[in-house]
Backbone as CSV, one residue per row, in Angstrom:
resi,resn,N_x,N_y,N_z,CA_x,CA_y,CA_z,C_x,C_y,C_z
1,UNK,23.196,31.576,166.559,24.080,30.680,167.270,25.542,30.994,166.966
2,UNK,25.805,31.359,165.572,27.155,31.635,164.951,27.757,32.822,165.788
3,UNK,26.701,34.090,166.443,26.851,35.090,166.893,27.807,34.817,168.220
4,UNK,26.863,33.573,168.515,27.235,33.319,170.302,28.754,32.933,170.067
5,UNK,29.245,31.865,169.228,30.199,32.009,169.210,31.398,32.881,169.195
6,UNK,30.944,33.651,167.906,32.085,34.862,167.650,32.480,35.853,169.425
7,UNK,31.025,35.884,169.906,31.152,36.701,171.111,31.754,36.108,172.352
8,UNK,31.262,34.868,172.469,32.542,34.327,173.350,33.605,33.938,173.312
9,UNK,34.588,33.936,171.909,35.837,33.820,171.304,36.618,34.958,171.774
10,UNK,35.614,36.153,171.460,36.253,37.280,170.953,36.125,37.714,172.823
11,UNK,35.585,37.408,173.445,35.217,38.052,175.262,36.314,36.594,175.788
12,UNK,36.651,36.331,175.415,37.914,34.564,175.835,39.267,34.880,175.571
13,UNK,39.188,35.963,174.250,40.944,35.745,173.872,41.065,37.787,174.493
14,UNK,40.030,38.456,174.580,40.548,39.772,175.520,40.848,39.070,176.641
15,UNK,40.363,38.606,177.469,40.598,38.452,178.504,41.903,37.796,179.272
16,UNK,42.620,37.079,177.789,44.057,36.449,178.052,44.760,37.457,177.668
17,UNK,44.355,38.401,177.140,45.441,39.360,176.638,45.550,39.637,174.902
18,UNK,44.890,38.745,174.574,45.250,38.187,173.392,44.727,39.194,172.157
19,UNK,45.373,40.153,171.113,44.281,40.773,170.245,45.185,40.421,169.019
20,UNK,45.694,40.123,168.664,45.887,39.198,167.209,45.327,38.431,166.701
21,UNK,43.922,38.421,165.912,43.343,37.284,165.912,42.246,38.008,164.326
22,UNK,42.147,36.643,163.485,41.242,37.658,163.054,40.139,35.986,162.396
23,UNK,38.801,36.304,162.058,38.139,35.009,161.752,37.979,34.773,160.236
24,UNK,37.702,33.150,159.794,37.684,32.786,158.003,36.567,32.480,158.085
25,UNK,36.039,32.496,156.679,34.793,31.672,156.464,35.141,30.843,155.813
26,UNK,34.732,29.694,155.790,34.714,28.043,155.350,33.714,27.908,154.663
27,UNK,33.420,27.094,154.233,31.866,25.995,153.806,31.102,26.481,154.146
28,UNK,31.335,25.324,155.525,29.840,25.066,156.396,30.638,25.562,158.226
29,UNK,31.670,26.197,157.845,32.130,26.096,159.374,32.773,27.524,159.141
30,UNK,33.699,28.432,160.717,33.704,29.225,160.544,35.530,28.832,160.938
31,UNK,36.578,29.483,161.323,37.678,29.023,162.025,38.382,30.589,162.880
32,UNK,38.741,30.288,163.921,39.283,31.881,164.296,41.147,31.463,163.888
33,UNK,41.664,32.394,163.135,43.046,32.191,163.016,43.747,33.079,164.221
34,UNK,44.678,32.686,165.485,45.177,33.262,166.582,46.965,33.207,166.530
35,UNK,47.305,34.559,166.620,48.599,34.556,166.791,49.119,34.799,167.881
36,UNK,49.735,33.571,168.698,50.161,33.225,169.923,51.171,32.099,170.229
37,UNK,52.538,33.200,171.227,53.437,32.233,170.965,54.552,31.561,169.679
38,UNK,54.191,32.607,169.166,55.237,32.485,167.800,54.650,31.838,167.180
39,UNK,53.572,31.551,167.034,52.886,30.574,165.837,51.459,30.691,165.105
40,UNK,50.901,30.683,164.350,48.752,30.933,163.635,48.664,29.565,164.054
41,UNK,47.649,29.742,165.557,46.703,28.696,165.743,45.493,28.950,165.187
42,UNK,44.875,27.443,164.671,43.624,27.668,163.975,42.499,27.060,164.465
43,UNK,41.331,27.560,164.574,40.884,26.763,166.012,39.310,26.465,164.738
44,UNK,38.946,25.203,164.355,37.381,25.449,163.378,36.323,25.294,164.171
45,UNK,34.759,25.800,164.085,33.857,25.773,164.742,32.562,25.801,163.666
46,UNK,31.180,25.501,164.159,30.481,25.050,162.994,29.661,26.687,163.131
47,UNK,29.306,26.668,161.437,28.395,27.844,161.437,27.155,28.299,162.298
48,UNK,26.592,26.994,162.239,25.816,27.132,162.985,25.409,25.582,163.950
49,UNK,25.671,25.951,164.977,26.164,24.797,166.004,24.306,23.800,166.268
50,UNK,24.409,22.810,166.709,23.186,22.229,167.312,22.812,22.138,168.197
51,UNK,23.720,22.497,169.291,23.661,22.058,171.102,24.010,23.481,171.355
52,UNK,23.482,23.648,172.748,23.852,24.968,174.006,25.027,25.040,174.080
53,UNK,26.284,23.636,173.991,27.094,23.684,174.483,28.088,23.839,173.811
54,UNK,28.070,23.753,172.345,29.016,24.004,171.438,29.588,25.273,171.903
55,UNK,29.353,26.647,171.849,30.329,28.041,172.474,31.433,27.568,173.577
56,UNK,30.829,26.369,174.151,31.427,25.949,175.697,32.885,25.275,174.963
57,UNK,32.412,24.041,173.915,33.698,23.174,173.442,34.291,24.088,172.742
58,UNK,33.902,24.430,172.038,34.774,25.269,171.036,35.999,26.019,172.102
59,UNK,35.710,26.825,172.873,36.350,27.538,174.044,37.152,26.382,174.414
60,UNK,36.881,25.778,175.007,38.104,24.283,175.593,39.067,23.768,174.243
61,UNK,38.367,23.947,173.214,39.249,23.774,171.978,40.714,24.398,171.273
62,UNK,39.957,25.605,171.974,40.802,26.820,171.945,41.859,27.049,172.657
63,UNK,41.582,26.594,173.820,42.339,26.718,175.064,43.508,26.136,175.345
64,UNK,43.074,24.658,174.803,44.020,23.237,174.193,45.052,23.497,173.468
65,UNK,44.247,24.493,172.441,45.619,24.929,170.960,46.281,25.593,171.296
66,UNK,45.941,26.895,172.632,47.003,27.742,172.845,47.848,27.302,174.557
67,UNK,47.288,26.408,174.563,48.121,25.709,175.818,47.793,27.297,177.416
68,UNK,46.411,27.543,177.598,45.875,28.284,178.084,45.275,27.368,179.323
69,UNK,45.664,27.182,180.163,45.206,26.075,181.334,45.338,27.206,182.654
70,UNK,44.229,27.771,183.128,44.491,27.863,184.581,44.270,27.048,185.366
71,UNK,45.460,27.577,186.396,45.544,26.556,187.988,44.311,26.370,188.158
72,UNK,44.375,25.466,189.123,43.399,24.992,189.702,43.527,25.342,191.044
73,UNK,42.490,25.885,191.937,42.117,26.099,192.809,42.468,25.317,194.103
74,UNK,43.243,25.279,195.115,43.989,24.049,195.945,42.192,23.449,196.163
75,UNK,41.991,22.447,196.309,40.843,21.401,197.190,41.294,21.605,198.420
76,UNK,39.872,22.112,198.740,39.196,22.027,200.393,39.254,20.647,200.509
77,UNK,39.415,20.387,202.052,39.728,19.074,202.585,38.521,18.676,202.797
78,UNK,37.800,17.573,202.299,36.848,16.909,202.401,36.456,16.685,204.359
79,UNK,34.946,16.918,204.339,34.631,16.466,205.614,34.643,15.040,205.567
80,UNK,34.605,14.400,207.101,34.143,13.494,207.469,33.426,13.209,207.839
81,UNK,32.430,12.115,207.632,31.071,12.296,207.505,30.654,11.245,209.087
82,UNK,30.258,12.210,210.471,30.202,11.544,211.364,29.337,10.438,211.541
83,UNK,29.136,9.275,212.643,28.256,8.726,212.268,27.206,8.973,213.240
84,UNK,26.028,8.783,212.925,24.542,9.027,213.542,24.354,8.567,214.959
85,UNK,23.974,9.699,215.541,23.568,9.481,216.822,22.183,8.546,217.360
86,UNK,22.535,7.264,217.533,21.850,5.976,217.582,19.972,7.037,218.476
87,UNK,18.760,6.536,217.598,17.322,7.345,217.813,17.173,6.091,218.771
88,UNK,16.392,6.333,220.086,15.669,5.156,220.810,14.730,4.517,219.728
89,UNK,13.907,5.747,219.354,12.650,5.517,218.526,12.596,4.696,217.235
90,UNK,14.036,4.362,216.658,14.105,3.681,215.308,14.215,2.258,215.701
91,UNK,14.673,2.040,217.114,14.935,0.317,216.723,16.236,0.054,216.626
92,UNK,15.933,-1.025,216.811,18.019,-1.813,216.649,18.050,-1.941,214.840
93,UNK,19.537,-1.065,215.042,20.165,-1.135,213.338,20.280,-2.748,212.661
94,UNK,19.661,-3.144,211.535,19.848,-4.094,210.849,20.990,-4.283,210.696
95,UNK,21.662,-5.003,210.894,22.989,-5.909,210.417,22.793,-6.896,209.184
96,UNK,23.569,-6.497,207.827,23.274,-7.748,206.723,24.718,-8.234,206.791
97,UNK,24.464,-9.589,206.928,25.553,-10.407,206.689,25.233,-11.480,205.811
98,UNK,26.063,-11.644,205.147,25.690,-12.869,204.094,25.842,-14.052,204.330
99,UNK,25.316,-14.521,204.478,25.583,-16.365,204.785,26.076,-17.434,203.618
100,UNK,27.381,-17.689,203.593,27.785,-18.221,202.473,27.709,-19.668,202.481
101,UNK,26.888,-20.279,202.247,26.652,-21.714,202.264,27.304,-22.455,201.265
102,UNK,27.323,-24.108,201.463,28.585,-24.579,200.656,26.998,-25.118,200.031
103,UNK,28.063,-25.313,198.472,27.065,-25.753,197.220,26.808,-27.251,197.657
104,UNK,25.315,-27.768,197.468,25.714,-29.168,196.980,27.053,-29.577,196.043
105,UNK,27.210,-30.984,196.928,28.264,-31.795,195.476,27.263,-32.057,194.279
106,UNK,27.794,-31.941,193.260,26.640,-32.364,192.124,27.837,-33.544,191.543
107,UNK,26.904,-34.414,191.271,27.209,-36.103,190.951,27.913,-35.834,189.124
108,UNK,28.804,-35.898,188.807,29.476,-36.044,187.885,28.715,-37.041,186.987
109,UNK,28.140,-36.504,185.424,27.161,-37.136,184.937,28.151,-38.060,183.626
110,UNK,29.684,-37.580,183.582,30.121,-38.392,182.543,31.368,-39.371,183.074
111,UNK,31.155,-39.211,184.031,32.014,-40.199,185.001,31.943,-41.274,184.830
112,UNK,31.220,-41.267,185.158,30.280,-43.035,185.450,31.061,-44.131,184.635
113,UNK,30.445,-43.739,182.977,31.010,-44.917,182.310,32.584,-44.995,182.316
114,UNK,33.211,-43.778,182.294,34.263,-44.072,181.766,35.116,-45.080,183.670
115,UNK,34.565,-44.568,184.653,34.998,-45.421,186.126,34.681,-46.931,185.619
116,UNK,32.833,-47.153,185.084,32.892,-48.558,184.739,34.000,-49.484,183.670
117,UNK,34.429,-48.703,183.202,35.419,-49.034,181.814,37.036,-49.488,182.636
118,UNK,37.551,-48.348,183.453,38.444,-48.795,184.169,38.014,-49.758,184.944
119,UNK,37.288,-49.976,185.699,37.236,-51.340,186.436,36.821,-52.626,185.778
120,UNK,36.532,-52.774,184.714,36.655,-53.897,183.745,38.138,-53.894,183.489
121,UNK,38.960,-53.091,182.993,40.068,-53.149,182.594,41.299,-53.721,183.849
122,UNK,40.571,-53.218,184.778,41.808,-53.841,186.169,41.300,-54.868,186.575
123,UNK,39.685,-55.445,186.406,39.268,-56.546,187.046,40.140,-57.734,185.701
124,UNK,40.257,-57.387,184.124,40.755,-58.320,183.589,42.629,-58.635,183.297
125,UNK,42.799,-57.865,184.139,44.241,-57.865,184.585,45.347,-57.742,183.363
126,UNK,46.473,-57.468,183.687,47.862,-56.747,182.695,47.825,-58.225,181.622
127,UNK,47.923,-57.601,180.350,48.150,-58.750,179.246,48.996,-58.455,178.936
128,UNK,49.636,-59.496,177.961,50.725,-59.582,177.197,50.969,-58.113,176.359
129,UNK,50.546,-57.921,176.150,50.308,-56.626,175.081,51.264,-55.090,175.884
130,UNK,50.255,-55.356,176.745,50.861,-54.150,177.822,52.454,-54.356,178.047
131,UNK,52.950,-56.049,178.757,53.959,-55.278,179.025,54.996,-54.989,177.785
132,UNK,54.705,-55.483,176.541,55.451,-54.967,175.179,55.457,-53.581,175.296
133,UNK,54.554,-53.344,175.712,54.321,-51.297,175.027,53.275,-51.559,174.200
134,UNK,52.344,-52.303,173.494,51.473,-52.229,173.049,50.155,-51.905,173.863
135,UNK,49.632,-51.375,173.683,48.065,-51.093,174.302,46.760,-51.608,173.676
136,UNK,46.185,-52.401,173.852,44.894,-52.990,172.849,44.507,-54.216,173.668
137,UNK,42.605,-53.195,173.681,42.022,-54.111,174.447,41.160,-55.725,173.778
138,UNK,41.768,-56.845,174.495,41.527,-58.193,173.889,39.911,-58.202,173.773
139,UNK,39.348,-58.582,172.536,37.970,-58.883,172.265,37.599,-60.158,172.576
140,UNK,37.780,-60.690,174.098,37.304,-61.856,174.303,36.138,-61.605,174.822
141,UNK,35.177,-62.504,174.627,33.767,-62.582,175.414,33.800,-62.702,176.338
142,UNK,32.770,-61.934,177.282,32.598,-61.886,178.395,31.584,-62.576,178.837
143,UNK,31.316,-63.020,179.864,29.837,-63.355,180.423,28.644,-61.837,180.888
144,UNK,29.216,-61.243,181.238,28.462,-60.394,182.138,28.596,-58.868,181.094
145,UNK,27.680,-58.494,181.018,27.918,-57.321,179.707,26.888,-56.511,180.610
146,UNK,27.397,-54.799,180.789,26.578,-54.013,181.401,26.815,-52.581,180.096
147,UNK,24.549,-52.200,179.932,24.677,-51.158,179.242,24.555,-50.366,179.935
148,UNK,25.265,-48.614,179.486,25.326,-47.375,180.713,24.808,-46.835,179.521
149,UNK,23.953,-45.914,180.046,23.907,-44.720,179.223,24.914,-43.863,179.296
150,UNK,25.038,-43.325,178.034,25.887,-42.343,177.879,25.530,-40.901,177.247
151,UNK,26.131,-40.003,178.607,25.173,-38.822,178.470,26.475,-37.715,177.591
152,UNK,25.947,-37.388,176.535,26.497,-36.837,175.378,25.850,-35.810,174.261
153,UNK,25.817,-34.418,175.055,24.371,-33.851,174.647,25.668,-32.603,173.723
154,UNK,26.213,-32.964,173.520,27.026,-32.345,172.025,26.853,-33.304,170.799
155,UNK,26.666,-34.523,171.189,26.179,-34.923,169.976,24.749,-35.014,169.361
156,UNK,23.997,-34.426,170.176,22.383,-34.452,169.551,21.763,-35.018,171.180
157,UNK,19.928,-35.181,170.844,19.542,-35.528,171.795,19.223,-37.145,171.521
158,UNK,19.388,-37.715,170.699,19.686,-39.388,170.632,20.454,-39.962,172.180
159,UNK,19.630,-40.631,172.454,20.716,-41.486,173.676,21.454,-42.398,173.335
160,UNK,22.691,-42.424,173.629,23.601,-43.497,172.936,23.809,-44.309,174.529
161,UNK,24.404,-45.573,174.042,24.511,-46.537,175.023,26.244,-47.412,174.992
162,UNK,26.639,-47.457,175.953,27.816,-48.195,175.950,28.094,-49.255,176.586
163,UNK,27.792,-50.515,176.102,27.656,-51.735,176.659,29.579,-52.282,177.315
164,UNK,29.499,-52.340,178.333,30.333,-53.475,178.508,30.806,-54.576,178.986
């Protein structure tokens, strides 16, 4: 595998022109040292690689360090892709359209009490309190006391109740 490398390094940098170059041994890795451009680029690669494609990166690695980019080829102008000459034999083309239907209203489940709470509070009209600036509701007895459930499923599944 180490071979493949050396041979496509060495068939990569003839072909730019390039013969200043000479390779190190490392460890576990190999490195080609390249003199290009007034400067020792050092390019490392593994002794012995695991994938097909390592010769491939290593090369793009290389290419990177010595700022080696060929043009690119202008792009052919994409066709346009006509559309199909309607078959008797297939049938009328499906049309999907989505039908966007409106949601049910869904009934507001913590409403309730707190609407029953205001309308006790306006059925027992502005007290003294209020127009001071004080706020505090009078604990007088009522005749008529209504319990609501109260739906409160952050606090556990216990049903709590709010009489008023």
């Amino acid at each position: 595998m180490a071979d493949d490398y050396i041979k496509k390094i060495i068939s990569f940098l003839n072909a730019h022109g390039i013969h200043v170059y000479h390779f190190e041994r490392l460890t576990k890795h190999r490195a080609v040292v390249v003199a290009y451009g007034g400067r020792l680029n050092r390019v490392v690669f593994p002794s012995s690689g695991s994938d097909w494609r390592g010769p491939a990166n290593t090369l793009a690695s290389l290419r990177h360090v010595l700022g080696l980019f060929a043009t690119k080829a202008p792009c052919r102008p994409r066709r346009v892709k006509r559309p199909r000459k309607p078959d008797p034999g297939r049938g009328r083309p499906v049309v999907c359209r989505s039908l966007s239907e409106q949601a049910a209203p869904v009934q507001d489940r913590y409403f309730g009490p707190l609407r029953l709470l205001k309308a006790r509070l306006e059925a027992a009209g502005p007290s003294a309190n209020e127009a001071t600036g004080h706020r505090s509701i009078a604990r007088e007895p009522m005749e008529e006391t209504t319990s609501v459930a109260l739906r409160t499923p952050w606090l556990g599944r216990r049903q709590r109740w709010a009489i008023i």
